[in-house]
Amino acid sequence: MTDPSAAKANRQVARLRATLREREARVQELEQRLIALETSSALQFGRLVAGAARNPKGRGVRLPKELYKLWKKRHVPGLGPSIQPSEKTQLDHIDRPEDRLLIADPYEGPVVAGLLGREAKAALAGHVKVVPLHPHDASIVLDTADVDLLVVDCAAGEPGGPWAYLGVPGMYDRDRALHDIRELARNRSLPLVLWGDTPPPTLAILDWDVRATTPAQLTAALTPAATR
Protein backbone atom coordinates (compact mmCIF):
# COMPACT_ATOMS: atom_id res chain seq x y z
CA MET A 1 0.00 0.00 0.00
CA THR A 2 1.38 3.36 -0.94
CA ASP A 3 1.76 6.24 1.51
CA PRO A 4 -1.22 8.27 0.17
CA SER A 5 -3.54 5.28 0.36
CA ALA A 6 -2.26 4.41 3.84
CA ALA A 7 -2.96 7.96 5.03
CA LYS A 8 -6.44 7.81 3.51
CA ALA A 9 -7.10 4.48 5.24
CA ASN A 10 -5.89 5.89 8.56
CA ARG A 11 -8.23 8.88 8.21
CA GLN A 12 -11.14 6.57 7.53
CA VAL A 13 -10.30 4.41 10.56
CA ALA A 14 -10.03 7.54 12.72
CA ARG A 15 -13.46 8.73 11.57
CA LEU A 16 -15.00 5.33 12.27
CA ARG A 17 -13.45 5.24 15.73
CA ALA A 18 -14.72 8.74 16.49
CA THR A 19 -18.21 7.78 15.35
CA LEU A 20 -18.12 4.65 17.50
CA ARG A 21 -16.98 6.67 20.51
CA GLU A 22 -19.91 9.02 20.03
CA ARG A 23 -22.31 6.08 19.82
CA GLU A 24 -20.87 4.54 22.98
CA ALA A 25 -21.20 7.84 24.84
CA ARG A 26 -24.81 8.16 23.68
CA VAL A 27 -25.63 4.60 24.80
CA GLN A 28 -24.08 5.23 28.22
CA GLU A 29 -26.07 8.45 28.57
CA LEU A 30 -29.31 6.64 27.70
CA GLU A 31 -28.48 3.87 30.19
CA GLN A 32 -28.02 6.45 32.95
CA ARG A 33 -31.35 8.05 32.06
CA LEU A 34 -33.06 4.66 32.11
CA ILE A 35 -31.60 3.95 35.55
CA ALA A 36 -32.89 7.30 36.81
CA LEU A 37 -36.32 6.56 35.37
CA GLU A 38 -36.47 3.08 36.90
CA THR A 39 -35.71 4.49 40.37
CA SER A 40 -38.02 7.51 40.11
CA SER A 41 -40.89 7.87 42.56
CA ALA A 42 -43.34 8.67 39.78
CA LEU A 43 -42.68 5.35 38.03
CA GLN A 44 -42.87 3.37 41.26
CA PHE A 45 -46.14 5.12 42.14
CA GLY A 46 -47.58 4.17 38.76
CA ARG A 47 -46.53 0.55 39.20
CA LEU A 48 -48.11 0.34 42.65
CA VAL A 49 -51.40 1.78 41.46
CA ALA A 50 -51.44 -0.41 38.36
CA GLY A 51 -50.71 -3.49 40.42
CA ALA A 52 -53.50 -2.65 42.83
CA ALA A 53 -55.92 -2.15 39.94
CA ARG A 54 -55.09 -5.58 38.54
CA ASN A 55 -55.41 -7.30 41.92
CA PRO A 56 -57.75 -5.24 44.16
CA LYS A 57 -58.19 -7.95 46.81
CA GLY A 58 -54.51 -8.67 47.25
CA ARG A 59 -52.35 -5.66 46.43
CA GLY A 60 -55.24 -3.19 46.73
CA VAL A 61 -55.37 -3.77 50.45
CA ARG A 62 -51.63 -3.10 50.80
CA LEU A 63 -51.67 -0.05 48.54
CA PRO A 64 -52.03 2.66 51.25
CA LYS A 65 -49.14 1.19 53.24
CA GLU A 66 -46.90 0.89 50.17
CA LEU A 67 -47.72 4.45 49.08
CA TYR A 68 -46.83 5.70 52.54
CA LYS A 69 -43.45 3.95 52.39
CA LEU A 70 -42.85 5.46 48.98
CA TRP A 71 -43.75 8.92 50.29
CA LYS A 72 -41.29 8.58 53.18
CA LYS A 73 -38.49 7.73 50.74
CA ARG A 74 -39.26 10.59 48.34
CA HIS A 75 -36.20 12.62 49.40
CA VAL A 76 -33.79 9.70 49.58
CA PRO A 77 -31.36 9.70 46.61
CA GLY A 78 -32.05 6.77 44.37
CA LEU A 79 -29.43 4.05 44.29
CA GLY A 80 -29.11 2.12 41.09
CA PRO A 81 -26.48 0.30 39.10
CA SER A 82 -23.97 2.50 37.36
CA ILE A 83 -21.44 1.93 34.64
CA GLN A 84 -17.94 1.59 36.02
CA PRO A 85 -15.05 3.21 34.11
CA SER A 86 -13.48 -0.21 33.68
CA GLU A 87 -16.60 -1.41 31.87
CA LYS A 88 -16.50 1.32 29.21
CA THR A 89 -15.18 0.46 25.80
CA GLN A 90 -11.70 1.84 25.32
CA LEU A 91 -10.94 2.63 21.67
CA ASP A 92 -7.95 4.95 21.88
CA HIS A 93 -4.40 3.71 21.32
CA ILE A 94 -5.61 0.42 19.85
CA ASP A 95 -3.52 -0.96 17.05
CA ARG A 96 -4.67 -4.42 16.09
CA PRO A 97 -4.47 -6.36 12.81
CA GLU A 98 -8.25 -6.64 12.66
CA ASP A 99 -8.46 -2.84 12.28
CA ARG A 100 -7.97 -3.42 8.58
CA LEU A 101 -11.49 -4.87 8.49
CA LEU A 102 -12.80 -1.36 9.04
CA ILE A 103 -11.54 -0.38 5.60
CA ALA A 104 -13.72 -1.63 2.78
CA ASP A 105 -11.68 -2.15 -0.36
CA PRO A 106 -9.06 0.60 0.06
CA TYR A 107 -8.38 2.26 -3.30
CA GLU A 108 -5.03 3.74 -4.30
CA GLY A 109 -6.17 6.04 -7.12
CA PRO A 110 -8.40 9.11 -7.23
CA VAL A 111 -11.81 8.78 -5.62
CA VAL A 112 -14.56 11.08 -6.88
CA ALA A 113 -18.06 11.82 -5.69
CA GLY A 114 -20.11 11.91 -8.84
CA LEU A 115 -23.38 12.99 -10.39
CA LEU A 116 -22.83 11.01 -13.55
CA GLY A 117 -24.77 9.89 -16.59
CA ARG A 118 -24.28 6.58 -18.37
CA GLU A 119 -21.59 7.77 -20.80
CA ALA A 120 -19.58 9.50 -18.09
CA LYS A 121 -19.64 6.37 -15.93
CA ALA A 122 -18.34 4.33 -18.85
CA ALA A 123 -15.61 6.89 -19.62
CA LEU A 124 -14.37 6.95 -16.02
CA ALA A 125 -14.58 3.21 -15.42
CA GLY A 126 -11.13 1.84 -14.63
CA HIS A 127 -9.58 5.28 -14.15
CA VAL A 128 -11.14 6.50 -10.89
CA LYS A 129 -13.33 5.08 -8.17
CA VAL A 130 -16.74 6.74 -8.16
CA VAL A 131 -18.89 7.26 -5.08
CA PRO A 132 -22.34 7.88 -6.60
CA LEU A 133 -24.50 10.63 -5.13
CA HIS A 134 -28.29 10.60 -5.25
CA PRO A 135 -30.64 13.52 -4.57
CA HIS A 136 -32.12 12.05 -1.39
CA ASP A 137 -28.82 11.35 0.38
CA ALA A 138 -26.17 13.31 -1.51
CA SER A 139 -25.21 15.58 1.40
CA ILE A 140 -24.97 12.72 3.89
CA VAL A 141 -22.85 10.56 1.58
CA LEU A 142 -20.55 13.41 0.60
CA ASP A 143 -20.11 14.45 4.22
CA THR A 144 -18.92 10.99 5.25
CA ALA A 145 -17.14 9.70 2.14
CA ASP A 146 -13.37 10.08 1.76
CA VAL A 147 -13.23 11.54 -1.75
CA ASP A 148 -10.85 13.79 -3.68
CA LEU A 149 -13.22 15.54 -6.10
CA LEU A 150 -16.84 16.40 -6.74
CA VAL A 151 -17.70 15.70 -10.40
CA VAL A 152 -20.96 16.83 -11.97
CA ASP A 153 -21.73 15.46 -15.41
CA CYS A 154 -23.39 17.74 -17.94
CA ALA A 155 -25.61 14.78 -18.85
CA ALA A 156 -26.50 13.82 -15.27
CA GLY A 157 -29.98 15.18 -15.81
CA GLU A 158 -30.82 12.86 -18.67
CA PRO A 159 -34.20 11.11 -18.25
CA GLY A 160 -34.15 7.78 -16.45
CA GLY A 161 -31.28 8.58 -14.09
CA PRO A 162 -31.42 9.50 -10.39
CA TRP A 163 -30.71 13.16 -11.25
CA ALA A 164 -33.21 13.27 -14.10
CA TYR A 165 -33.95 16.83 -15.27
CA LEU A 166 -31.04 18.37 -13.37
CA GLY A 167 -30.27 21.62 -15.16
CA VAL A 168 -33.84 22.03 -16.41
CA PRO A 169 -35.28 25.39 -15.28
CA GLY A 170 -37.90 24.99 -12.60
CA MET A 171 -36.59 21.72 -11.09
CA TYR A 172 -36.02 23.30 -7.69
CA ASP A 173 -35.49 20.08 -5.75
CA ARG A 174 -32.59 19.08 -8.01
CA ASP A 175 -31.14 22.59 -7.94
CA ARG A 176 -31.34 22.70 -4.16
CA ALA A 177 -29.65 19.31 -3.76
CA LEU A 178 -26.85 20.37 -6.11
CA HIS A 179 -26.42 23.66 -4.27
CA ASP A 180 -26.11 21.85 -0.92
CA ILE A 181 -23.43 19.44 -2.06
CA ARG A 182 -21.50 22.21 -3.83
CA GLU A 183 -21.45 24.18 -0.58
CA LEU A 184 -20.37 21.08 1.32
CA ALA A 185 -17.60 20.42 -1.19
CA ARG A 186 -16.39 24.02 -0.83
CA ASN A 187 -16.29 23.65 2.93
CA ARG A 188 -14.21 20.50 2.57
CA SER A 189 -11.91 22.15 -0.03
CA LEU A 190 -12.84 19.59 -2.67
CA PRO A 191 -12.36 20.73 -6.28
CA LEU A 192 -15.61 21.18 -8.20
CA VAL A 193 -15.40 19.63 -11.67
CA LEU A 194 -17.91 19.98 -14.49
CA TRP A 195 -17.66 17.00 -16.83
CA GLY A 196 -18.64 17.21 -20.48
CA ASP A 197 -18.58 19.50 -23.51
CA THR A 198 -22.10 20.92 -23.65
CA PRO A 199 -23.45 21.80 -20.21
CA PRO A 200 -26.96 23.21 -19.91
CA PRO A 201 -26.99 26.96 -19.18
CA THR A 202 -28.06 26.45 -15.56
CA LEU A 203 -24.87 24.44 -14.95
CA ALA A 204 -22.57 26.47 -17.20
CA ILE A 205 -23.13 29.68 -15.23
CA LEU A 206 -22.10 28.08 -11.95
CA ASP A 207 -18.63 28.50 -10.52
CA TRP A 208 -16.40 25.50 -11.31
CA ASP A 209 -12.74 24.90 -10.53
CA VAL A 210 -12.16 22.67 -13.55
CA ARG A 211 -13.98 21.60 -16.69
CA ALA A 212 -12.95 18.15 -17.82
CA THR A 213 -13.70 15.70 -20.59
CA THR A 214 -10.96 13.11 -19.95
CA PRO A 215 -9.81 11.14 -16.88
CA ALA A 216 -6.38 12.78 -17.18
CA GLN A 217 -7.97 16.19 -16.63
CA LEU A 218 -9.57 14.89 -13.45
CA THR A 219 -6.17 13.79 -12.18
CA ALA A 220 -4.76 17.21 -13.03
CA ALA A 221 -7.52 18.79 -10.95
CA LEU A 222 -5.98 17.22 -7.85
CA THR A 223 -2.85 19.38 -8.14
CA PRO A 224 -2.83 22.65 -6.14
CA ALA A 225 -2.30 24.69 -9.29
CA ALA A 226 -5.56 23.47 -10.75
CA THR A 227 -7.67 24.50 -7.75
CA ARG A 228 -8.40 27.91 -6.43
CSV table of C-alpha atoms in Angstrom, one decimal:
chain,number,residue,atom,x,y,z
A,1,MET,CA,0.0,0.0,0.0
A,2,THR,CA,1.4,3.4,-0.9
A,3,ASP,CA,1.8,6.2,1.5
A,4,PRO,CA,-1.2,8.3,0.2
A,5,SER,CA,-3.5,5.3,0.4
A,6,ALA,CA,-2.3,4.4,3.8
A,7,ALA,CA,-3.0,8.0,5.0
A,8,LYS,CA,-6.4,7.8,3.5
A,9,ALA,CA,-7.1,4.5,5.2
A,10,ASN,CA,-5.9,5.9,8.6
A,11,ARG,CA,-8.2,8.9,8.2
A,12,GLN,CA,-11.1,6.6,7.5
A,13,VAL,CA,-10.3,4.4,10.6
A,14,ALA,CA,-10.0,7.5,12.7
A,15,ARG,CA,-13.5,8.7,11.6
A,16,LEU,CA,-15.0,5.3,12.3
A,17,ARG,CA,-13.5,5.2,15.7
A,18,ALA,CA,-14.7,8.7,16.5
A,19,THR,CA,-18.2,7.8,15.3
A,20,LEU,CA,-18.1,4.6,17.5
A,21,ARG,CA,-17.0,6.7,20.5
A,22,GLU,CA,-19.9,9.0,20.0
A,23,ARG,CA,-22.3,6.1,19.8
A,24,GLU,CA,-20.9,4.5,23.0
A,25,ALA,CA,-21.2,7.8,24.8
A,26,ARG,CA,-24.8,8.2,23.7
A,27,VAL,CA,-25.6,4.6,24.8
A,28,GLN,CA,-24.1,5.2,28.2
A,29,GLU,CA,-26.1,8.5,28.6
A,30,LEU,CA,-29.3,6.6,27.7
A,31,GLU,CA,-28.5,3.9,30.2
A,32,GLN,CA,-28.0,6.5,33.0
A,33,ARG,CA,-31.3,8.1,32.1
A,34,LEU,CA,-33.1,4.7,32.1
A,35,ILE,CA,-31.6,4.0,35.5
A,36,ALA,CA,-32.9,7.3,36.8
A,37,LEU,CA,-36.3,6.6,35.4
A,38,GLU,CA,-36.5,3.1,36.9
A,39,THR,CA,-35.7,4.5,40.4
A,40,SER,CA,-38.0,7.5,40.1
A,41,SER,CA,-40.9,7.9,42.6
A,42,ALA,CA,-43.3,8.7,39.8
A,43,LEU,CA,-42.7,5.4,38.0
A,44,GLN,CA,-42.9,3.4,41.3
A,45,PHE,CA,-46.1,5.1,42.1
A,46,GLY,CA,-47.6,4.2,38.8
A,47,ARG,CA,-46.5,0.5,39.2
A,48,LEU,CA,-48.1,0.3,42.6
A,49,VAL,CA,-51.4,1.8,41.5
A,50,ALA,CA,-51.4,-0.4,38.4
A,51,GLY,CA,-50.7,-3.5,40.4
A,52,ALA,CA,-53.5,-2.7,42.8
A,53,ALA,CA,-55.9,-2.1,39.9
A,54,ARG,CA,-55.1,-5.6,38.5
A,55,ASN,CA,-55.4,-7.3,41.9
A,56,PRO,CA,-57.8,-5.2,44.2
A,57,LYS,CA,-58.2,-7.9,46.8
A,58,GLY,CA,-54.5,-8.7,47.2
A,59,ARG,CA,-52.3,-5.7,46.4
A,60,GLY,CA,-55.2,-3.2,46.7
A,61,VAL,CA,-55.4,-3.8,50.5
A,62,ARG,CA,-51.6,-3.1,50.8
A,63,LEU,CA,-51.7,0.0,48.5
A,64,PRO,CA,-52.0,2.7,51.3
A,65,LYS,CA,-49.1,1.2,53.2
A,66,GLU,CA,-46.9,0.9,50.2
A,67,LEU,CA,-47.7,4.4,49.1
A,68,TYR,CA,-46.8,5.7,52.5
A,69,LYS,CA,-43.5,4.0,52.4
A,70,LEU,CA,-42.9,5.5,49.0
A,71,TRP,CA,-43.8,8.9,50.3
A,72,LYS,CA,-41.3,8.6,53.2
A,73,LYS,CA,-38.5,7.7,50.7
A,74,ARG,CA,-39.3,10.6,48.3
A,75,HIS,CA,-36.2,12.6,49.4
A,76,VAL,CA,-33.8,9.7,49.6
A,77,PRO,CA,-31.4,9.7,46.6
A,78,GLY,CA,-32.1,6.8,44.4
A,79,LEU,CA,-29.4,4.1,44.3
A,80,GLY,CA,-29.1,2.1,41.1
A,81,PRO,CA,-26.5,0.3,39.1
A,82,SER,CA,-24.0,2.5,37.4
A,83,ILE,CA,-21.4,1.9,34.6
A,84,GLN,CA,-17.9,1.6,36.0
A,85,PRO,CA,-15.0,3.2,34.1
A,86,SER,CA,-13.5,-0.2,33.7
A,87,GLU,CA,-16.6,-1.4,31.9
A,88,LYS,CA,-16.5,1.3,29.2
A,89,THR,CA,-15.2,0.5,25.8
A,90,GLN,CA,-11.7,1.8,25.3
A,91,LEU,CA,-10.9,2.6,21.7
A,92,ASP,CA,-7.9,4.9,21.9
A,93,HIS,CA,-4.4,3.7,21.3
A,94,ILE,CA,-5.6,0.4,19.8
A,95,ASP,CA,-3.5,-1.0,17.1
A,96,ARG,CA,-4.7,-4.4,16.1
A,97,PRO,CA,-4.5,-6.4,12.8
A,98,GLU,CA,-8.3,-6.6,12.7
A,99,ASP,CA,-8.5,-2.8,12.3
A,100,ARG,CA,-8.0,-3.4,8.6
A,101,LEU,CA,-11.5,-4.9,8.5
A,102,LEU,CA,-12.8,-1.4,9.0
A,103,ILE,CA,-11.5,-0.4,5.6
A,104,ALA,CA,-13.7,-1.6,2.8
A,105,ASP,CA,-11.7,-2.2,-0.4
A,106,PRO,CA,-9.1,0.6,0.1
A,107,TYR,CA,-8.4,2.3,-3.3
A,108,GLU,CA,-5.0,3.7,-4.3
A,109,GLY,CA,-6.2,6.0,-7.1
A,110,PRO,CA,-8.4,9.1,-7.2
A,111,VAL,CA,-11.8,8.8,-5.6
A,112,VAL,CA,-14.6,11.1,-6.9
A,113,ALA,CA,-18.1,11.8,-5.7
A,114,GLY,CA,-20.1,11.9,-8.8
A,115,LEU,CA,-23.4,13.0,-10.4
A,116,LEU,CA,-22.8,11.0,-13.5
A,117,GLY,CA,-24.8,9.9,-16.6
A,118,ARG,CA,-24.3,6.6,-18.4
A,119,GLU,CA,-21.6,7.8,-20.8
A,120,ALA,CA,-19.6,9.5,-18.1
A,121,LYS,CA,-19.6,6.4,-15.9
A,122,ALA,CA,-18.3,4.3,-18.8
A,123,ALA,CA,-15.6,6.9,-19.6
A,124,LEU,CA,-14.4,7.0,-16.0
A,125,ALA,CA,-14.6,3.2,-15.4
A,126,GLY,CA,-11.1,1.8,-14.6
A,127,HIS,CA,-9.6,5.3,-14.2
A,128,VAL,CA,-11.1,6.5,-10.9
A,129,LYS,CA,-13.3,5.1,-8.2
A,130,VAL,CA,-16.7,6.7,-8.2
A,131,VAL,CA,-18.9,7.3,-5.1
A,132,PRO,CA,-22.3,7.9,-6.6
A,133,LEU,CA,-24.5,10.6,-5.1
A,134,HIS,CA,-28.3,10.6,-5.3
A,135,PRO,CA,-30.6,13.5,-4.6
A,136,HIS,CA,-32.1,12.1,-1.4
A,137,ASP,CA,-28.8,11.3,0.4
A,138,ALA,CA,-26.2,13.3,-1.5
A,139,SER,CA,-25.2,15.6,1.4
A,140,ILE,CA,-25.0,12.7,3.9
A,141,VAL,CA,-22.9,10.6,1.6
A,142,LEU,CA,-20.5,13.4,0.6
A,143,ASP,CA,-20.1,14.5,4.2
A,144,THR,CA,-18.9,11.0,5.3
A,145,ALA,CA,-17.1,9.7,2.1
A,146,ASP,CA,-13.4,10.1,1.8
A,147,VAL,CA,-13.2,11.5,-1.8
A,148,ASP,CA,-10.8,13.8,-3.7
A,149,LEU,CA,-13.2,15.5,-6.1
A,150,LEU,CA,-16.8,16.4,-6.7
A,151,VAL,CA,-17.7,15.7,-10.4
A,152,VAL,CA,-21.0,16.8,-12.0
A,153,ASP,CA,-21.7,15.5,-15.4
A,154,CYS,CA,-23.4,17.7,-17.9
A,155,ALA,CA,-25.6,14.8,-18.8
A,156,ALA,CA,-26.5,13.8,-15.3
A,157,GLY,CA,-30.0,15.2,-15.8
A,158,GLU,CA,-30.8,12.9,-18.7
A,159,PRO,CA,-34.2,11.1,-18.3
A,160,GLY,CA,-34.2,7.8,-16.5
A,161,GLY,CA,-31.3,8.6,-14.1
A,162,PRO,CA,-31.4,9.5,-10.4
A,163,TRP,CA,-30.7,13.2,-11.2
A,164,ALA,CA,-33.2,13.3,-14.1
A,165,TYR,CA,-33.9,16.8,-15.3
A,166,LEU,CA,-31.0,18.4,-13.4
A,167,GLY,CA,-30.3,21.6,-15.2
A,168,VAL,CA,-33.8,22.0,-16.4
A,169,PRO,CA,-35.3,25.4,-15.3
A,170,GLY,CA,-37.9,25.0,-12.6
A,171,MET,CA,-36.6,21.7,-11.1
A,172,TYR,CA,-36.0,23.3,-7.7
A,173,ASP,CA,-35.5,20.1,-5.8
A,174,ARG,CA,-32.6,19.1,-8.0
A,175,ASP,CA,-31.1,22.6,-7.9
A,176,ARG,CA,-31.3,22.7,-4.2
A,177,ALA,CA,-29.6,19.3,-3.8
A,178,LEU,CA,-26.8,20.4,-6.1
A,179,HIS,CA,-26.4,23.7,-4.3
A,180,ASP,CA,-26.1,21.9,-0.9
A,181,ILE,CA,-23.4,19.4,-2.1
A,182,ARG,CA,-21.5,22.2,-3.8
A,183,GLU,CA,-21.5,24.2,-0.6
A,184,LEU,CA,-20.4,21.1,1.3
A,185,ALA,CA,-17.6,20.4,-1.2
A,186,ARG,CA,-16.4,24.0,-0.8
A,187,ASN,CA,-16.3,23.7,2.9
A,188,ARG,CA,-14.2,20.5,2.6
A,189,SER,CA,-11.9,22.2,0.0
A,190,LEU,CA,-12.8,19.6,-2.7
A,191,PRO,CA,-12.4,20.7,-6.3
A,192,LEU,CA,-15.6,21.2,-8.2
A,193,VAL,CA,-15.4,19.6,-11.7
A,194,LEU,CA,-17.9,20.0,-14.5
A,195,TRP,CA,-17.7,17.0,-16.8
A,196,GLY,CA,-18.6,17.2,-20.5
A,197,ASP,CA,-18.6,19.5,-23.5
A,198,THR,CA,-22.1,20.9,-23.7
A,199,PRO,CA,-23.4,21.8,-20.2
A,200,PRO,CA,-27.0,23.2,-19.9
A,201,PRO,CA,-27.0,27.0,-19.2
A,202,THR,CA,-28.1,26.4,-15.6
A,203,LEU,CA,-24.9,24.4,-14.9
A,204,ALA,CA,-22.6,26.5,-17.2
A,205,ILE,CA,-23.1,29.7,-15.2
A,206,LEU,CA,-22.1,28.1,-11.9
A,207,ASP,CA,-18.6,28.5,-10.5
A,208,TRP,CA,-16.4,25.5,-11.3
A,209,ASP,CA,-12.7,24.9,-10.5
A,210,VAL,CA,-12.2,22.7,-13.5
A,211,ARG,CA,-14.0,21.6,-16.7
A,212,ALA,CA,-13.0,18.2,-17.8
A,213,THR,CA,-13.7,15.7,-20.6
A,214,THR,CA,-11.0,13.1,-19.9
A,215,PRO,CA,-9.8,11.1,-16.9
A,216,ALA,CA,-6.4,12.8,-17.2
A,217,GLN,CA,-8.0,16.2,-16.6
A,218,LEU,CA,-9.6,14.9,-13.4
A,219,THR,CA,-6.2,13.8,-12.2
A,220,ALA,CA,-4.8,17.2,-13.0
A,221,ALA,CA,-7.5,18.8,-10.9
A,222,LEU,CA,-6.0,17.2,-7.8
A,223,THR,CA,-2.8,19.4,-8.1
A,224,PRO,CA,-2.8,22.6,-6.1
A,225,ALA,CA,-2.3,24.7,-9.3
A,226,ALA,CA,-5.6,23.5,-10.7
A,227,THR,CA,-7.7,24.5,-7.7
A,228,ARG,CA,-8.4,27.9,-6.4
